Short mmCIF file of C-alpha atoms in Angstrom, two decimals:
data_model
loop_
_atom_site.label_atom_id
_atom_site.label_comp_id
_atom_site.label_asym_id
_atom_site.label_seq_id
_atom_site.Cartn_x
_atom_site.Cartn_y
_atom_site.Cartn_z
CA UNK A 18 -22.48 -28.63 16.48
CA UNK A 19 -24.02 -26.14 14.09
CA UNK A 20 -25.26 -22.87 15.56
CA UNK A 21 -28.98 -22.10 15.64
CA UNK A 22 -30.52 -18.96 14.17
CA UNK A 23 -30.76 -17.43 17.67
CA UNK A 24 -27.11 -18.20 18.40
CA UNK A 25 -26.02 -16.69 15.08
CA UNK A 26 -27.96 -13.46 15.65
CA UNK A 27 -26.54 -13.22 19.17
CA UNK A 28 -23.04 -13.83 17.82
CA UNK A 29 -23.43 -11.24 15.08
CA UNK A 30 -24.73 -8.79 17.67
CA UNK A 31 -21.57 -9.23 19.74
CA UNK A 32 -19.40 -8.81 16.66
CA UNK A 33 -21.21 -5.68 15.48
CA UNK A 34 -21.05 -4.29 19.01
CA UNK A 35 -17.29 -4.89 19.11
CA UNK A 36 -16.63 -3.38 15.67
CA UNK A 37 -19.18 -0.57 15.38
CA UNK A 38 -20.13 0.02 19.02
CA UNK A 39 -23.83 -0.62 18.36
CA UNK A 40 -25.80 -1.96 21.39
CA UNK A 41 -26.36 -5.73 21.01
CA UNK A 42 -30.13 -5.35 21.41
CA UNK A 43 -30.26 -3.18 18.28
CA UNK A 44 -28.92 -5.99 16.10
CA UNK A 45 -32.11 -7.61 14.79
CA UNK A 46 -32.84 -9.74 11.72
CA UNK A 47 -34.45 -6.91 9.76
CA UNK A 48 -31.66 -4.37 10.41
CA UNK A 49 -29.47 -3.23 7.52
CA UNK A 50 -25.78 -3.23 8.34
CA UNK A 51 -25.06 0.02 6.50
CA UNK A 52 -28.30 1.94 7.03
CA UNK A 53 -29.19 0.94 10.59
CA UNK A 54 -26.04 -0.33 12.28
CA UNK A 55 -23.30 2.10 11.20
CA UNK A 56 -21.36 -0.72 9.54
CA UNK A 57 -19.77 0.71 6.37
CA UNK A 58 -18.33 -1.39 3.54
CA UNK A 59 -14.92 -1.76 5.21
CA UNK A 60 -16.33 -2.52 8.67
CA UNK A 61 -18.52 -5.11 6.95
CA UNK A 62 -15.35 -6.95 5.94
CA UNK A 63 -14.29 -7.02 9.60
CA UNK A 64 -17.74 -8.31 10.60
CA UNK A 65 -17.52 -11.01 7.92
CA UNK A 66 -14.03 -12.17 8.95
CA UNK A 67 -15.07 -12.30 12.62
CA UNK A 68 -18.20 -14.27 11.66
CA UNK A 69 -16.14 -16.69 9.59
CA UNK A 70 -13.98 -17.51 12.60
CA UNK A 71 -16.85 -17.72 15.02
CA UNK A 72 -19.15 -19.88 12.92
CA UNK A 73 -16.61 -21.90 10.91
CA UNK A 74 -17.92 -20.65 7.59
CA UNK A 75 -16.29 -19.18 4.46
CA UNK A 76 -17.88 -16.03 3.05
CA UNK A 77 -16.15 -15.13 -0.25
CA UNK A 78 -15.81 -11.47 -1.28
CA UNK A 79 -18.35 -11.96 -4.07
CA UNK A 80 -21.00 -13.02 -1.56
CA UNK A 81 -20.34 -10.22 0.96
CA UNK A 82 -22.16 -7.63 -1.16
CA UNK A 83 -25.36 -9.69 -0.97
CA UNK A 84 -25.44 -9.60 2.81
CA UNK A 85 -27.46 -6.41 3.30
CA UNK A 86 -29.25 -7.24 6.53
CA UNK A 87 -28.55 -9.22 9.67
CA UNK A 88 -31.17 -11.66 8.35
CA UNK A 89 -29.21 -12.11 5.10
CA UNK A 90 -26.03 -12.88 7.03
CA UNK A 91 -27.80 -15.21 9.43
CA UNK A 92 -29.39 -17.17 6.58
CA UNK A 93 -26.04 -17.39 4.77
CA UNK A 94 -24.26 -18.70 7.86
CA UNK A 95 -27.07 -21.19 8.61
CA UNK A 96 -26.74 -22.61 5.09
CA UNK A 97 -22.95 -22.64 4.88
CA UNK A 98 -21.60 -23.33 8.36
CA UNK A 99 -19.24 -26.28 8.78
CA UNK B 16 36.90 -26.73 -18.54
CA UNK B 17 35.14 -25.38 -15.53
CA UNK B 18 37.33 -22.67 -14.06
CA UNK B 19 37.21 -21.77 -10.42
CA UNK B 20 35.45 -18.42 -10.10
CA UNK B 21 36.72 -16.08 -7.44
CA UNK B 22 33.88 -14.78 -5.27
CA UNK B 23 33.47 -11.09 -4.51
CA UNK B 24 33.89 -10.07 -0.92
CA UNK B 25 30.78 -8.30 0.28
CA UNK B 26 29.96 -6.68 3.59
CA UNK B 27 28.80 -9.06 6.32
CA UNK B 28 25.49 -7.21 6.65
CA UNK B 29 23.65 -4.19 5.28
CA UNK B 30 21.81 -1.29 6.92
CA UNK B 31 19.76 1.75 5.99
CA UNK B 32 22.15 4.67 6.47
CA UNK B 33 20.02 7.64 5.48
CA UNK B 34 16.54 8.58 4.32
CA UNK B 35 15.11 11.51 2.37
CA UNK B 36 11.74 12.52 1.00
CA UNK B 37 10.20 14.93 -1.45
CA UNK B 38 6.57 16.01 -1.32
CA UNK B 39 5.23 18.16 -4.18
CA UNK B 40 4.48 21.79 -3.40
CA UNK B 41 0.78 21.62 -4.27
CA UNK B 42 -1.19 20.39 -1.24
CA UNK B 43 -4.64 19.21 -2.28
CA UNK B 44 -7.33 19.16 0.43
CA UNK B 45 -10.47 17.01 0.22
CA UNK B 46 -12.48 20.10 -0.77
CA UNK B 47 -10.59 20.15 -4.06
CA UNK B 48 -11.49 16.49 -4.73
CA UNK B 49 -15.17 17.32 -4.11
CA UNK B 50 -15.15 19.35 -7.34
CA UNK B 51 -14.92 16.05 -9.19
CA UNK B 52 -16.94 13.55 -7.13
CA UNK B 53 -20.22 13.58 -5.25
CA UNK B 54 -18.91 12.97 -1.74
CA UNK B 55 -17.99 14.85 1.43
CA UNK B 56 -14.93 15.61 3.50
CA UNK B 57 -16.44 13.57 6.33
CA UNK B 58 -17.04 10.54 4.07
CA UNK B 59 -13.51 10.63 2.65
CA UNK B 60 -11.98 10.95 6.10
CA UNK B 61 -14.09 8.16 7.59
CA UNK B 62 -13.30 5.73 4.74
CA UNK B 63 -9.62 6.55 4.31
CA UNK B 64 -8.34 8.85 7.04
CA UNK B 65 -7.02 11.11 4.29
CA UNK B 66 -7.29 14.89 4.70
CA UNK B 67 -4.78 16.10 2.12
CA UNK B 68 -2.45 14.75 -0.53
CA UNK B 69 0.26 16.32 -2.70
CA UNK B 70 -0.11 16.55 -6.48
CA UNK B 71 2.98 17.11 -8.57
CA UNK B 72 3.19 20.02 -10.99
CA UNK B 73 4.66 19.84 -14.51
CA UNK B 74 8.20 20.44 -13.23
CA UNK B 75 7.91 17.84 -10.49
CA UNK B 76 8.60 14.87 -12.71
CA UNK B 77 9.38 11.36 -11.47
CA UNK B 78 13.08 12.07 -12.04
CA UNK B 79 13.01 15.55 -10.47
CA UNK B 80 11.25 14.37 -7.30
CA UNK B 81 13.64 11.42 -7.05
CA UNK B 82 16.70 13.63 -7.37
CA UNK B 83 15.44 15.79 -4.48
CA UNK B 84 14.72 12.82 -2.23
CA UNK B 85 17.98 11.09 -3.16
CA UNK B 86 20.04 14.18 -2.38
CA UNK B 87 18.57 14.34 1.12
CA UNK B 88 19.11 10.61 1.71
CA UNK B 89 22.75 10.82 0.58
CA UNK B 90 23.37 13.80 2.85
CA UNK B 91 21.64 12.00 5.73
CA UNK B 92 23.83 8.95 5.14
CA UNK B 93 26.98 11.07 5.26
CA UNK B 94 28.41 9.79 1.98
CA UNK B 95 29.04 11.42 -1.38
CA UNK B 96 27.13 10.69 -4.61
CA UNK B 97 30.30 9.25 -6.21
CA UNK B 98 30.23 6.43 -3.66
CA UNK B 99 26.84 5.16 -4.88
CA UNK B 100 27.31 1.86 -6.70
CA UNK B 101 23.68 1.07 -7.43
CA UNK B 102 20.46 2.99 -8.05
CA UNK B 103 17.18 1.09 -7.85
CA UNK B 104 13.98 2.97 -8.64
CA UNK B 105 10.57 1.48 -7.93
CA UNK B 106 7.67 3.15 -9.70
CA UNK B 107 4.52 2.38 -11.66
CA UNK B 108 3.97 5.93 -12.85
CA UNK B 109 6.98 6.79 -14.98
CA UNK B 110 5.47 6.72 -18.43
CA UNK B 111 8.59 6.40 -20.51
CA UNK B 112 9.79 2.83 -20.25
CA UNK B 113 13.10 3.27 -22.03
CA UNK B 114 15.62 4.17 -20.83
CA UNK B 115 15.08 3.35 -17.17
CA UNK B 116 14.57 6.55 -15.17
CA UNK B 117 17.15 5.25 -12.68
CA UNK B 118 19.93 6.08 -15.15
CA UNK B 119 18.78 9.70 -15.48
CA UNK B 120 18.52 10.03 -11.71
CA UNK B 121 21.98 8.51 -11.20
CA UNK B 122 23.43 10.99 -13.68
CA UNK B 123 21.63 14.00 -12.21
CA UNK B 124 22.78 13.29 -8.66
CA UNK B 125 26.38 12.93 -9.86
CA UNK B 126 26.74 9.26 -9.03
CA UNK B 127 29.29 8.34 -11.66
CA UNK B 128 28.54 5.00 -13.33
CA UNK B 129 26.46 2.96 -10.88
CA UNK B 130 24.32 -0.01 -11.81
CA UNK B 131 20.93 1.63 -12.37
CA UNK B 132 17.56 0.08 -13.11
CA UNK B 133 13.82 0.40 -12.50
CA UNK B 134 11.60 -2.17 -10.86
CA UNK B 135 7.82 -2.51 -10.81
CA UNK B 136 6.34 -4.00 -7.66
CA UNK B 137 3.47 -1.62 -6.94
CA UNK B 138 3.08 -0.61 -3.31
CA UNK B 139 5.56 -3.31 -2.25
CA UNK B 140 8.26 -1.73 -4.43
CA UNK B 141 10.27 -0.23 -1.60
CA UNK B 142 10.65 -3.59 0.15
CA UNK B 143 11.59 -5.28 -3.11
CA UNK B 144 14.23 -2.62 -3.79
CA UNK B 145 15.55 -2.79 -0.25
CA UNK B 146 15.95 -6.56 -0.52
CA UNK B 147 17.84 -6.27 -3.81
CA UNK B 148 20.08 -3.56 -2.35
CA UNK B 149 20.89 -5.70 0.68
CA UNK B 150 21.86 -8.57 -1.62
CA UNK B 151 24.06 -6.32 -3.76
CA UNK B 152 25.93 -5.08 -0.69
CA UNK B 153 26.43 -8.43 1.00
CA UNK B 154 27.56 -10.13 -2.21
CA UNK B 155 30.05 -7.39 -3.00
CA UNK B 156 28.36 -5.98 -6.12
CA UNK B 157 28.10 -2.50 -4.59
CA UNK B 158 29.11 -0.75 -1.40
CA UNK B 159 26.29 1.79 -1.28
CA UNK B 160 22.94 1.47 -3.02
CA UNK B 161 20.26 4.11 -3.43
CA UNK B 162 16.70 2.76 -3.24
CA UNK B 163 14.00 5.16 -4.42
CA UNK B 164 10.23 4.77 -4.34
CA UNK B 165 8.59 7.43 -6.47
CA UNK B 166 5.11 7.98 -7.91
CA UNK B 167 2.97 10.50 -9.72
CA UNK B 168 -0.25 8.62 -9.06
CA UNK B 169 -2.28 11.74 -9.83
CA UNK B 170 -1.52 10.83 -13.47
CA UNK B 171 -3.22 7.46 -12.94
CA UNK B 172 -6.19 8.71 -10.93
CA UNK B 173 -9.73 8.65 -12.31
CA UNK B 174 -11.12 11.82 -10.77
CA UNK B 175 -14.67 10.71 -11.55
CA UNK B 176 -14.33 7.47 -9.59
CA UNK B 177 -15.71 8.32 -6.16
CA UNK B 178 -14.08 5.21 -4.65
CA UNK B 179 -10.51 6.15 -5.58
CA UNK B 180 -10.38 9.83 -6.62
CA UNK B 181 -9.33 10.91 -3.13
CA UNK B 182 -6.83 8.12 -2.42
CA UNK B 183 -3.72 8.79 -4.38
CA UNK B 184 -0.88 11.25 -4.07
CA UNK B 185 2.54 12.00 -5.52
CA UNK B 186 6.03 12.05 -4.01
CA UNK B 187 9.40 10.40 -3.71
CA UNK B 188 11.17 8.66 -0.85
CA UNK B 189 14.75 7.43 -0.89
CA UNK B 190 17.16 5.54 1.33
CA UNK B 191 20.86 4.83 1.11
CA UNK B 192 21.71 1.24 2.00
CA UNK B 193 25.29 0.48 2.94
CA UNK B 194 27.57 -2.00 4.72
CA UNK B 195 27.12 -2.95 8.37
CA UNK B 196 28.92 -5.07 10.95
CA UNK B 197 25.67 -6.14 12.63
CA UNK B 198 22.39 -7.28 11.04
CA UNK B 199 20.18 -4.20 10.50
CA UNK B 200 17.84 -5.44 7.77
CA UNK B 201 16.04 -8.67 8.60
CA UNK B 202 15.06 -11.47 6.24
CA UNK B 203 12.38 -10.34 3.81
CA UNK B 204 9.06 -12.15 3.76
CA UNK B 205 7.80 -11.49 0.28
CA UNK B 206 5.72 -12.99 -2.47
CA UNK B 207 3.00 -12.56 -5.05
CA UNK B 208 -0.56 -13.77 -5.54
CA UNK B 209 -1.17 -13.39 -9.26
CA UNK B 210 -4.53 -15.12 -8.99
CA UNK B 211 -5.75 -11.90 -7.33
CA UNK B 212 -4.32 -9.58 -10.00
CA UNK B 213 -7.77 -8.22 -10.88
CA UNK B 214 -8.34 -6.68 -7.43
CA UNK B 215 -5.96 -3.74 -8.05
CA UNK B 216 -5.10 -2.85 -11.61
CA UNK B 217 -4.65 -0.28 -14.32
CA UNK B 218 -7.89 -0.09 -16.28
CA UNK B 219 -6.35 -0.09 -19.77
CA UNK B 220 -3.06 -1.01 -21.34
CA UNK B 221 -1.25 1.86 -23.07
CA UNK B 222 -1.17 0.00 -26.38
CA UNK B 223 -4.90 0.59 -26.74
CA UNK B 224 -3.95 4.03 -28.05
CA UNK B 225 -1.77 2.53 -30.75
CA UNK B 226 -4.71 0.44 -31.94
CA UNK B 227 -7.21 3.29 -31.85
CA UNK B 228 -7.71 5.78 -34.67
CA UNK B 229 -6.89 9.41 -34.06
CA UNK B 230 -10.06 11.52 -34.40
CA UNK B 231 -10.19 12.84 -37.95
CA UNK B 232 -7.34 10.61 -39.01
CA UNK B 233 -7.31 7.67 -41.39
CA UNK B 234 -6.14 4.99 -38.94
CA UNK B 235 -7.67 1.52 -38.85
CA UNK B 236 -10.99 1.10 -37.11
CA UNK B 237 -10.77 -0.38 -33.66
CA UNK B 238 -13.14 -2.58 -31.75
CA UNK B 239 -13.32 0.04 -29.05
CA UNK B 240 -15.36 3.12 -29.73
CA UNK B 241 -13.34 6.24 -28.97
CA UNK B 242 -15.66 7.49 -26.27
CA UNK B 243 -15.17 4.30 -24.33
CA UNK B 244 -11.47 4.88 -24.03
CA UNK B 245 -10.43 6.89 -21.07
CA UNK B 246 -6.99 7.65 -19.85
CA UNK B 247 -5.78 4.56 -17.94
CA UNK B 248 -6.35 4.76 -14.20
CA UNK B 249 -5.87 2.60 -11.15
CA UNK B 250 -8.99 0.81 -10.02
CA UNK B 251 -9.53 -1.58 -7.15
CA UNK B 252 -12.10 -3.81 -5.48
CA UNK B 253 -12.25 -2.10 -2.13
CA UNK B 254 -13.63 -4.84 0.09
CA UNK B 255 -11.44 -7.60 -1.38
CA UNK B 256 -8.34 -5.43 -1.07
CA UNK B 257 -9.23 -4.46 2.50
CA UNK B 258 -9.69 -8.08 3.57
CA UNK B 259 -6.42 -9.17 1.97
CA UNK B 260 -4.47 -6.18 3.23
CA UNK B 261 -5.64 -6.44 6.83
CA UNK B 262 -5.91 -10.13 7.48
CA UNK B 263 -3.46 -11.76 5.06
CA UNK B 264 -0.85 -9.03 5.43
CA UNK B 265 -1.04 -9.20 9.23
CA UNK B 266 0.16 -12.81 8.90
CA UNK B 267 3.02 -11.70 6.64
CA UNK B 268 3.96 -8.95 9.07
CA UNK B 269 3.96 -11.44 11.95
CA UNK B 270 6.14 -13.80 9.92
CA UNK B 271 8.64 -10.99 9.27
CA UNK B 272 8.86 -10.41 13.02
CA UNK B 273 9.28 -14.14 13.65
CA UNK B 274 12.07 -14.68 11.12
CA UNK B 275 13.89 -11.61 12.45
CA UNK B 276 13.54 -12.94 16.00
CA UNK B 277 11.86 -9.74 17.15
CA UNK B 278 8.80 -9.83 19.40
CA UNK B 279 6.07 -7.18 19.21
CA UNK B 280 7.23 -5.97 22.62
CA UNK B 281 10.72 -5.33 21.21
CA UNK B 282 9.35 -3.31 18.29
CA UNK B 283 9.57 0.48 18.41
CA UNK B 284 7.95 1.47 15.13
CA UNK B 285 5.46 0.02 12.62
CA UNK B 286 5.59 1.46 9.09
CA UNK B 287 2.96 -0.21 6.92
CA UNK B 288 2.36 0.94 3.35
CA UNK B 289 0.25 4.07 3.67
CA UNK B 290 -2.73 2.80 1.72
CA UNK B 291 -5.61 3.80 3.92
CA UNK B 292 -5.92 4.64 7.63
CA UNK B 293 -8.65 2.01 8.07
CA UNK B 294 -6.27 -0.69 6.83
CA UNK B 295 -3.53 0.59 9.13
CA UNK B 296 -5.85 0.67 12.17
CA UNK B 297 -7.21 -2.81 11.50
CA UNK B 298 -3.72 -4.24 10.91
CA UNK B 299 -2.53 -2.84 14.23
CA UNK B 300 -5.55 -4.41 15.93
CA UNK B 301 -5.12 -7.76 14.18
CA UNK B 302 -1.39 -7.86 14.96
CA UNK B 303 -2.15 -6.95 18.60
CA UNK B 304 0.76 -4.51 18.62
CA UNK B 305 1.47 -3.03 22.06
CA UNK B 306 0.57 0.64 22.55
CA UNK B 307 4.27 1.39 22.95
CA UNK B 308 4.77 0.85 19.21
CA UNK B 309 4.74 4.07 17.17
CA UNK B 310 2.58 3.63 14.08
CA UNK B 311 3.21 5.61 10.88
CA UNK B 312 0.05 7.49 9.85
CA UNK B 313 1.47 9.67 7.10
CA UNK B 314 -1.45 8.75 4.83
CA UNK B 315 -3.52 11.46 6.55
CA UNK B 316 -1.56 14.26 4.90
CA UNK B 317 0.25 12.50 2.07
CA UNK B 318 -2.38 10.11 0.69
CA UNK B 319 -1.42 6.79 -0.87
CA UNK B 320 1.86 7.22 -2.76
CA UNK B 321 2.42 3.52 -3.53
CA UNK B 322 6.16 2.71 -3.68
CA UNK B 323 7.05 6.06 -2.11
CA UNK B 324 4.87 5.71 0.97
CA UNK B 325 7.15 3.74 3.29
CA UNK B 326 10.32 5.83 2.88
CA UNK B 327 8.23 9.03 3.02
CA UNK B 328 6.58 7.87 6.25
CA UNK B 329 9.95 6.79 7.66
CA UNK B 330 11.46 10.17 6.87
CA UNK B 331 8.58 12.01 8.52
CA UNK B 332 8.66 9.88 11.70
CA UNK B 333 12.37 10.61 12.10
CA UNK B 334 12.07 14.30 11.18
CA UNK B 335 9.27 14.88 13.70
CA UNK B 336 10.99 12.96 16.50
CA UNK B 337 8.27 10.31 16.68
CA UNK B 338 10.99 7.77 15.92
CA UNK B 339 14.73 7.93 16.40
CA UNK B 340 17.88 6.51 14.90
CA UNK B 341 18.50 2.96 16.08
CA UNK B 342 14.81 2.18 16.61
CA UNK B 343 13.60 -1.22 15.45
CA UNK B 344 10.91 -0.89 12.78
CA UNK B 345 8.69 -3.35 10.97
CA UNK B 346 8.01 -2.25 7.38
CA UNK B 347 5.47 -3.92 5.12
CA UNK B 348 4.39 -3.02 1.61
CA UNK B 349 1.50 -4.61 -0.26
CA UNK B 350 -0.42 -3.84 -3.40
CA UNK B 351 -1.11 -4.45 -7.06
CA UNK B 352 -0.08 -7.86 -8.28
CA UNK B 353 -0.94 -8.74 -5.66
CA UNK B 354 2.56 -8.47 -4.18
CA UNK B 355 3.95 -7.96 -0.72
CA UNK B 356 7.23 -7.55 1.14
CA UNK B 357 7.85 -7.23 4.88
CA UNK B 358 11.04 -6.92 6.88
CA UNK B 359 12.36 -5.64 10.19
CA UNK B 360 14.94 -2.86 9.95
CA UNK B 361 17.00 -0.65 12.21
CA UNK B 362 16.12 2.97 11.48
CA UNK B 363 18.96 5.22 10.25
#
């Protein structure tokens, strides 16, 4: 069953916490991965790969650069999840 | 008529018998790189783990560095140069294609008349050379083969590209491969993914200079304006390379362990291509290597030296006592092509 927006944000929060050590409660829709969450371009790849596994979605390299905020990633996963 | 051809009698197995390295005298700290790019020591370290790299001077040519590394490897192996039956040189930064630099190196080390040739397999070049050497020894074409990875990547570095200016370094690493009674070089898991060739590449082909008029000369006009032509440099798509290197190469590394019949718990040392500390750290995490495994982190002080990085890292681990002779090591190279090669070896 497809994940809801709340489940995706919660999942991304766990992933960002694991990779960048940011508290899960700080991971909100309007937060920028690089500016607010200490996720640099390489860590972003790790976040993306973890999200792909968790939400059964493919996020090609060309699309990764468009995912600036948690909201961007959540919307992308909502629209593309298997 | 079809005559019966007598087969050569090769050694049952092959092993790495000795290793040697050469690092150029000039050590270049991040502060030096900051003269060229708008960045910081902290940024470079956090993105790459690199603090210093070596840049070769005019006398430290591809051949000269190779001769130094080869001499150490031959001494370490306990053989004489005359016994070398093959010299394989992997490089992408020797700018004179003909003749192969391997022949000059063979001559300068006093190796007699060995088979000598260059190969081009980017950062996987050492593994490609090692695999060829193993085949030459087990099929009886040579008893001892010198495999050299050597680069002057400073000659292919765009110092104004803030994503790569700090990455690359120069140096040479060499091993002597010889006969063995027990398996000491596992099956190689190798391959290429040419559909991803754009992710790491040289910006321009050298022949652009042949087609471009010399300033003030009378040569034919070219479609490229002169000011658009820069000296060719290596460029890469950082995120795409990182994803491939960490997650796809972890699978290749695991496969090399599997085909060698070695479990992660049995592994002593992991020597990945020294591309970037972030890649190394993430590979170790993805592979779930036990903490008992010593991981090569030579990139911190040597930078990314492409084909030279694995033998240089191997030499340093042994020289510093972090690894010892007889240890079981997983080596994996990966880079432009995209190409890769992984195998399990017994350290010399």
